[in-house]
Short mmCIF file of C-alpha atoms in Angstrom, two decimals:
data_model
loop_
_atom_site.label_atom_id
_atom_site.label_comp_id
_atom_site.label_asym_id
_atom_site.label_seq_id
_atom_site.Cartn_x
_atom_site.Cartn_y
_atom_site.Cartn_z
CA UNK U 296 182.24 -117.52 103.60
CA UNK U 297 178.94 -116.29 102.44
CA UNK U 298 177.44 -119.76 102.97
CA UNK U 299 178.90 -119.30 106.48
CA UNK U 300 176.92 -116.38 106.99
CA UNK U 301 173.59 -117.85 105.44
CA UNK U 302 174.04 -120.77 108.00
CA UNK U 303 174.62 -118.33 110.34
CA UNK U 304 171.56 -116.44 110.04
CA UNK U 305 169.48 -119.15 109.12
CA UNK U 306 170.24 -120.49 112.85
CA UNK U 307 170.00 -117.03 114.39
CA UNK U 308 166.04 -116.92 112.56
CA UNK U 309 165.55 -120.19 113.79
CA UNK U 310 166.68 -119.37 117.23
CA UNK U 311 164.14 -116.26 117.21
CA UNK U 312 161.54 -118.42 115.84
CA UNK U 313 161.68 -120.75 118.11
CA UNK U 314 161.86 -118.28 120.45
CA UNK U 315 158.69 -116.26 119.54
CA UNK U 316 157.11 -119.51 119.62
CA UNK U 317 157.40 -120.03 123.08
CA UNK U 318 156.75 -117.13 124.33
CA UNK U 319 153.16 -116.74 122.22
CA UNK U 320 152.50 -120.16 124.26
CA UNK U 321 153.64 -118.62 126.95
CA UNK U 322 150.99 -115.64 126.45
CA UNK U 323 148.32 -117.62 125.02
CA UNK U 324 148.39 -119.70 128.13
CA UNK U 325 148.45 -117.10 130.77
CA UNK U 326 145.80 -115.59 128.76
CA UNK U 327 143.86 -119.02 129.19
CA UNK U 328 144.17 -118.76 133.13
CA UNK U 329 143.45 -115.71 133.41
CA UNK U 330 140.24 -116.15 131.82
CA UNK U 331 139.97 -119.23 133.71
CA UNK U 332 140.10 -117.13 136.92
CA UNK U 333 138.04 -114.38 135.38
CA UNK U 334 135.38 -116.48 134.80
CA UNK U 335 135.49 -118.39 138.14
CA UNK U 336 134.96 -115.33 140.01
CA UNK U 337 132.04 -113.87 137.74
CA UNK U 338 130.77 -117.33 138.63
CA UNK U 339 131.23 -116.96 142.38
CA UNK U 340 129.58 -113.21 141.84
CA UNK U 341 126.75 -114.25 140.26
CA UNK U 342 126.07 -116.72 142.40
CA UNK U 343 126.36 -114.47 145.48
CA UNK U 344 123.96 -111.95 144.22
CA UNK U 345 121.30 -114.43 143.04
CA UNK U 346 121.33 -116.15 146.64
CA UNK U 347 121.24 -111.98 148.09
CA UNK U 348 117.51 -112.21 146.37
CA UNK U 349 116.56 -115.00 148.07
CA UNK U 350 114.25 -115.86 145.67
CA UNK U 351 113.69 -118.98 146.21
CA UNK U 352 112.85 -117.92 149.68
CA UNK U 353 110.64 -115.95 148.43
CA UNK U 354 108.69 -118.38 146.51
CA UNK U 355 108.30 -120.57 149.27
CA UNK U 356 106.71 -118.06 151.26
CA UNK U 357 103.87 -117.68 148.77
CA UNK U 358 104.05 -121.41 148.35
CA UNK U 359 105.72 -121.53 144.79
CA UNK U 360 108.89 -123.53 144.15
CA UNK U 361 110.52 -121.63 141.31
CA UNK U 362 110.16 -124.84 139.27
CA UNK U 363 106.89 -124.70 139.67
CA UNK U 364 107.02 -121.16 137.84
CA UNK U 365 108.98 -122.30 135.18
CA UNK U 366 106.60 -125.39 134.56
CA UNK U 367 103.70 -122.71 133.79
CA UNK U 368 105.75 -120.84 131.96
CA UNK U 369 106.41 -123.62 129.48
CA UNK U 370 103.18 -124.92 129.84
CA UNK U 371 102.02 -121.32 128.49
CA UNK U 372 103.77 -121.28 126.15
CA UNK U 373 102.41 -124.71 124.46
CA UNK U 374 98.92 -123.79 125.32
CA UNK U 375 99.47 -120.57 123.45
CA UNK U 376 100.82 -121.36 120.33
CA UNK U 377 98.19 -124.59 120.15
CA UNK U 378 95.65 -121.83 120.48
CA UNK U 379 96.98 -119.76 117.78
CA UNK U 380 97.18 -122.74 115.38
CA UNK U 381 93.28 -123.37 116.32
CA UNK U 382 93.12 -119.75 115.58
CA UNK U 383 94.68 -120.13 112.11
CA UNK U 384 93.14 -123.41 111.08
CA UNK U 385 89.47 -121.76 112.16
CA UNK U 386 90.71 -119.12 109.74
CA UNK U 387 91.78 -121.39 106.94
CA UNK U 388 88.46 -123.41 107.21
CA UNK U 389 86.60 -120.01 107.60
CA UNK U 390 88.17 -118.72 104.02
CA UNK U 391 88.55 -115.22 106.09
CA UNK U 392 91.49 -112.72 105.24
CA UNK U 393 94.60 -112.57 105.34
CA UNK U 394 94.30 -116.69 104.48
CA UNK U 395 96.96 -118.43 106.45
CA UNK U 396 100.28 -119.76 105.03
CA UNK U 397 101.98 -122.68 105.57
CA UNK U 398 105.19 -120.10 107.44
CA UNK U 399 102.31 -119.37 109.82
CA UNK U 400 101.42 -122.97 110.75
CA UNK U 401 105.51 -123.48 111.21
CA UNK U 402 106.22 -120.64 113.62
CA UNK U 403 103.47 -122.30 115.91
CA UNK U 404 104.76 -125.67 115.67
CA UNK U 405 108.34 -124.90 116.13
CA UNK U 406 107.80 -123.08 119.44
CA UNK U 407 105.71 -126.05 120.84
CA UNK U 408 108.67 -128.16 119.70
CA UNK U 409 111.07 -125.94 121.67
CA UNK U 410 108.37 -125.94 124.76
CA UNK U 411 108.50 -129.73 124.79
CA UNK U 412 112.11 -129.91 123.70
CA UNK U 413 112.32 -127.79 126.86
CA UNK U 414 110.51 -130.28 129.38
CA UNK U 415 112.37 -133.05 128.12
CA UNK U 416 116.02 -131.64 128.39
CA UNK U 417 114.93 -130.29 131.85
CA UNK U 418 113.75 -134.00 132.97
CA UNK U 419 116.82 -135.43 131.55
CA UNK U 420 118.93 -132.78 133.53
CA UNK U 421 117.16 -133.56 136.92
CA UNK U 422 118.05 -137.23 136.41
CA UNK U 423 121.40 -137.22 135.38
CA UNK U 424 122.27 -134.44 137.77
CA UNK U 425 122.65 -136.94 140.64
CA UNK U 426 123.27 -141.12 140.60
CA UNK U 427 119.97 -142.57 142.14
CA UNK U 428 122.09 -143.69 144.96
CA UNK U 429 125.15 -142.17 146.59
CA UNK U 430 126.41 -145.05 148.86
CA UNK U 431 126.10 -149.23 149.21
CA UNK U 432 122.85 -150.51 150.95
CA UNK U 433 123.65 -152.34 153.80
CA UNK U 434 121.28 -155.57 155.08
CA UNK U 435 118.44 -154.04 156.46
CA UNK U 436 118.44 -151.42 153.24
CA UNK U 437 119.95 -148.64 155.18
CA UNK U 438 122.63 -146.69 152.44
CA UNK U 439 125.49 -145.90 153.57
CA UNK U 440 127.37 -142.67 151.76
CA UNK U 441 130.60 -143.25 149.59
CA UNK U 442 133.53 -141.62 150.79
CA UNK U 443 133.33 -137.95 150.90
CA UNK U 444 136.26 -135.04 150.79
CA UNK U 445 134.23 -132.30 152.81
CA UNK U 446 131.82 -133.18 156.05
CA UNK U 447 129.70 -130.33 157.10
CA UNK U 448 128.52 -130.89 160.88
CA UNK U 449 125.85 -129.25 162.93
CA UNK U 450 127.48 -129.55 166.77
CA UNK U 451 126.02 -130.90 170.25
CA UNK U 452 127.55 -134.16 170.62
CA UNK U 453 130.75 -134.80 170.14
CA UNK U 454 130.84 -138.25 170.18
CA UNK U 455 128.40 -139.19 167.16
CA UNK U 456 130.10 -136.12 165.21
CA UNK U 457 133.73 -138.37 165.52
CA UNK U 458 131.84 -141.54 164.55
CA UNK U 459 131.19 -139.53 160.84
CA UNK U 460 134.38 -137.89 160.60
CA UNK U 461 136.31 -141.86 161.54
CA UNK U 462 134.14 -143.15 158.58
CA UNK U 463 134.98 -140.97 155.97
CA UNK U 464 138.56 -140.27 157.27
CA UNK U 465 139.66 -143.56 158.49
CA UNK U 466 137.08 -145.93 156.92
CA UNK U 467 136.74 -144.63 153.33
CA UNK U 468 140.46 -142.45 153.81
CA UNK U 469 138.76 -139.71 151.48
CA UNK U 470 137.48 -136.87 154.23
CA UNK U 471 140.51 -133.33 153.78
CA UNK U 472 138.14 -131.01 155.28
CA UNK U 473 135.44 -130.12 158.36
CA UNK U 474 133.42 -127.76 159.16
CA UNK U 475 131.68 -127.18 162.23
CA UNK U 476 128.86 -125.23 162.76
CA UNK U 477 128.47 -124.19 166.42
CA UNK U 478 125.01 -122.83 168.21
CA UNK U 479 125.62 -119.39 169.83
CA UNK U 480 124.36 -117.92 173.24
CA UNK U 481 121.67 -115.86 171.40
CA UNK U 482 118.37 -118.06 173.21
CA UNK U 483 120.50 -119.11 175.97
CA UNK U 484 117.03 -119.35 178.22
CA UNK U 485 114.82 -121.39 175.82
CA UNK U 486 117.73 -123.42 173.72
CA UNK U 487 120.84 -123.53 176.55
CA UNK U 488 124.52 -122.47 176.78
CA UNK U 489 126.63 -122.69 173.05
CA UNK U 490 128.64 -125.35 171.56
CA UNK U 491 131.33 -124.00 171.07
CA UNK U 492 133.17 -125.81 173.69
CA UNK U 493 131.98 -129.01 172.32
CA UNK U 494 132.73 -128.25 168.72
CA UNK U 495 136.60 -127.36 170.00
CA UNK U 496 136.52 -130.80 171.74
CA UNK U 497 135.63 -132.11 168.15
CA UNK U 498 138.66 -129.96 166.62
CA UNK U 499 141.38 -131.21 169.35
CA UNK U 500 140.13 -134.94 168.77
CA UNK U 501 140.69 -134.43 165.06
CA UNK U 502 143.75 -133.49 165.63
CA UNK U 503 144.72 -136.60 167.32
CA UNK U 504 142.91 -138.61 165.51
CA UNK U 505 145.51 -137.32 162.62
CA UNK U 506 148.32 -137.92 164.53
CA UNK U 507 147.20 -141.66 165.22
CA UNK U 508 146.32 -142.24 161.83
CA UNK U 509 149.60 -141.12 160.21
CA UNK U 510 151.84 -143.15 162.96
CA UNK U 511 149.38 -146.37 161.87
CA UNK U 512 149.98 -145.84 158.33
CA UNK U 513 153.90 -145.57 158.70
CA UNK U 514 154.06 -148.53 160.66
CA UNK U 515 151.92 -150.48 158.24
CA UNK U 516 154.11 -148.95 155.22
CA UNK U 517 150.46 -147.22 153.69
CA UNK U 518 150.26 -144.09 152.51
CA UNK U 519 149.78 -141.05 154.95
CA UNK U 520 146.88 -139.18 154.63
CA UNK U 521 147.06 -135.59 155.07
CA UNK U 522 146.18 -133.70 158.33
CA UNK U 523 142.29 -132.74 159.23
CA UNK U 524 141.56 -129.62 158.26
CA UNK U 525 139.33 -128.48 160.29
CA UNK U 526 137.13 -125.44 159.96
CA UNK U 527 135.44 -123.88 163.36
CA UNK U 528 132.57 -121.24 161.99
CA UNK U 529 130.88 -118.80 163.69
CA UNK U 530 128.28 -120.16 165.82
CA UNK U 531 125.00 -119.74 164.77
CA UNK U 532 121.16 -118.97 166.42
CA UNK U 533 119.71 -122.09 168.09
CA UNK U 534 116.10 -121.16 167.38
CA UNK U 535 116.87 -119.43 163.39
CA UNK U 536 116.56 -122.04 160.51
CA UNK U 537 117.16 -119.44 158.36
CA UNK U 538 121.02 -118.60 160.13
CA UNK U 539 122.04 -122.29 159.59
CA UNK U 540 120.65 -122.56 155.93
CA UNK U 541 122.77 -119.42 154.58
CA UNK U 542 125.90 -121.08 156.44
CA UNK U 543 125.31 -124.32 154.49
CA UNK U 544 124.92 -122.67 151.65
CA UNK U 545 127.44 -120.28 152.25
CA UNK U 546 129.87 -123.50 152.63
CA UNK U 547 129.01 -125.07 149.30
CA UNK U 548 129.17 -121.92 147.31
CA UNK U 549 132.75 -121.10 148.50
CA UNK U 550 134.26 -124.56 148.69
CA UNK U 551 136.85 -125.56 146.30
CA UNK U 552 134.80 -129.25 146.79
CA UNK U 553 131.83 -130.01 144.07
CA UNK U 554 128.23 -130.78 145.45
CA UNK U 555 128.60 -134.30 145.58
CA UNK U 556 132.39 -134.59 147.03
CA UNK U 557 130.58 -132.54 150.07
CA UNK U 558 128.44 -134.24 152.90
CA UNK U 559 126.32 -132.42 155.48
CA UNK U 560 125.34 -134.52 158.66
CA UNK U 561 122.31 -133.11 160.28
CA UNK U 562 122.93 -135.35 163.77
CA UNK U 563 123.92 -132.86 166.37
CA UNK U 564 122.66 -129.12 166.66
CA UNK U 565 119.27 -127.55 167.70
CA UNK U 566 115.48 -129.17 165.79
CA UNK U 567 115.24 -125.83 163.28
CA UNK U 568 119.10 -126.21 162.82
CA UNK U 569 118.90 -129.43 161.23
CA UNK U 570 115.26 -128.12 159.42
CA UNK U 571 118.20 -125.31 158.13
CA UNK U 572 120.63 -127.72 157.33
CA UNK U 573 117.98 -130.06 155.39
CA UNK U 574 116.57 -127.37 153.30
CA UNK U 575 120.04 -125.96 152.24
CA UNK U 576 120.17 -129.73 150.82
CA UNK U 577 116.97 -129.36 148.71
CA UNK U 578 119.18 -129.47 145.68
CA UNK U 579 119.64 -132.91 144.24
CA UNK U 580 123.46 -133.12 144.15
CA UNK U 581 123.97 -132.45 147.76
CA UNK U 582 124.06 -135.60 150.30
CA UNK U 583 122.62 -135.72 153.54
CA UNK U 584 123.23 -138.19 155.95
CA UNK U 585 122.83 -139.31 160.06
CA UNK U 586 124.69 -140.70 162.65
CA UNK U 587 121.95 -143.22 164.54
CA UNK U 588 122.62 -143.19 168.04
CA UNK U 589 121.29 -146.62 170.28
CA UNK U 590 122.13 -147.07 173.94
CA UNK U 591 125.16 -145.37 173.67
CA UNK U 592 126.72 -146.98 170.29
CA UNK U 593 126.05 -144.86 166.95
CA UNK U 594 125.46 -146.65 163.31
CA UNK U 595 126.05 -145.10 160.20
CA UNK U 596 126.58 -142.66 158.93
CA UNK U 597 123.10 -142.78 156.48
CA UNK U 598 122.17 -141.70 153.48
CA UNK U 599 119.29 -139.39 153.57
CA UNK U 600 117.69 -139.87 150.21
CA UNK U 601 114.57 -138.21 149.76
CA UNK U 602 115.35 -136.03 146.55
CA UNK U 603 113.78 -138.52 144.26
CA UNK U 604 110.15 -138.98 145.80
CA UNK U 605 108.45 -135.46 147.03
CA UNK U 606 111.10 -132.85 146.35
CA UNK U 607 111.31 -133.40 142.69
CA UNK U 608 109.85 -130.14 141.87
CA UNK U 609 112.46 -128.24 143.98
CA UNK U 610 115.98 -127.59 143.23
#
């Protein structure tokens, strides 16, 4: 009988055991998430108030790209510290007091280490940060993008805006999400009505397109892609760079998408629209691309690659 009992609570510990067990994992991995989630949204905060400085606007006003500022800053800091060992080997040779020691020398040399260490890790980032091509070159060296998830559009004509969205949806059967950025009636003398109407055009064809899609791939036994989802924004001034550029931007920041699973197409909308959408795509991991429009028939959609040449110093 008392073994009975032994067994008995032996399997009761167990039970409570395993019990505990499970429920620490169960604690340790809500904990997890919700640090997970914590962290994402100091993320998305942080990110929101360093784009409310606008400092790299700022900089380009007085004709400084931030990296520009952090290339002198390194570059101080080398010159200084080779100054100071000057100083100290003057010094040395000099015989003058307090005599230099070798710690001195080191402190120099270790922070011109860490200034080129700095340059280096910095070049290495800038090159690995984005593939030196996004796409396959076609025959006349036009690049063509890979598929993309997300297609950001600026809106006027409906027709080469569908030619993008058929390549990455029913070419490359990667595209989930659109957004379509609209021009408002804020310089309807000088710029024209909006395009609104045009960008809901683009919405109801989506649709369809969808629908037309999914009844192709069941007859053909493929798998069915999801439905468009498409995203009509607020439209936006035809004559303001600026407007367009903090939508982009706006876009990238708050999409569940990363940089490179996102491209912006700069074909339709207004001249300082697309100079908006094209600066919000300074940064090397976001892809820009074209529909060419001939005669009626559109090409593409192109890769426009220009990150690696004269932008290098911009991010």
């Amino acid at each position: 009988m008392g073994f009975g009992v032994l067994e008995k609570g032996a399997r009761v510990t167990m039970r409570v055991a395993i019990q505990g067990k499970d429920a620490i994992a169960r604690m340790v991995t809500s904990a997890w998430k919700g640090t997970q989630a914590i962290a994402r949204r100091c993320g998305s905060a942080i990110g929101g108030f360093w784009s409310s400085l606008q400092l790299g606007r700022i900089f380009r006003r007085v004709g400084l790209p931030i990296w520009v500022l952090v290339g002198l800053a390194i570059a101080s800091l080398i010159v200084d510290n080779l100054l100071k060992l000057l100083e100290l080997a003057i010094r040395y040779f000099l015989a003058t007091t307090p005599i230099p020691t070798p710690k001195d020398y080191l402190v120099h040399f270790i922070m011109i280490v860490v200034g080129l260490g700095l340059i280096v890790v910095m070049s290495l980032g800038f090159k690995l940060r984005r593939p030196l091509t996004q796409g396959r070159f076609i025959s006349d060296g036009l690049t063509q993008p890979d598929g993309k998830k997300g297609l950001i559009l600026l809106v006027s004509n409906p027709n080469s805006a569908m030619f993008s969205i058929e390549y990455h949806y029913e070419t490359k059967r990667t595209l989930a999400t659109v957004w379509l950025i609209p021009s408002d009636e804020s310089q309807l003398i000088k710029f024209g009505g909006s395009s609104q109407d045009k960008a809901q055009e683009i919405q109801q064809r989506c649709e369809q397109l969808s629908m037309n899609l999914q009844k192709s791939d069941a007859s053909n036994n493929r798998p069915t892609l999801p439905p468009l989802q498409v995203t009509l924004l607020k439209g936006v001034s035809p004559a303001d760079a600026q407007e367009t550029f903090s939508t982009v931007n706006k876009i990238y920041r708050q999409s569940h998408y990363s940089a490179d699973e996102i491209a912006a197409d700069f074909t339709g909308g207004t001249k300082p629209m697309s100079v908006g959408m094209i600066m919000a795509c300074l940064k090397r991991d976001r892809v820009l691309e074209y529909v060419s429009y001939n005669k009626g028939q559109s090409f593409g959609p192109y890769i426009i690659d220009y990150q690696h040449s004269a932008f290098d110093l911009i991010s």
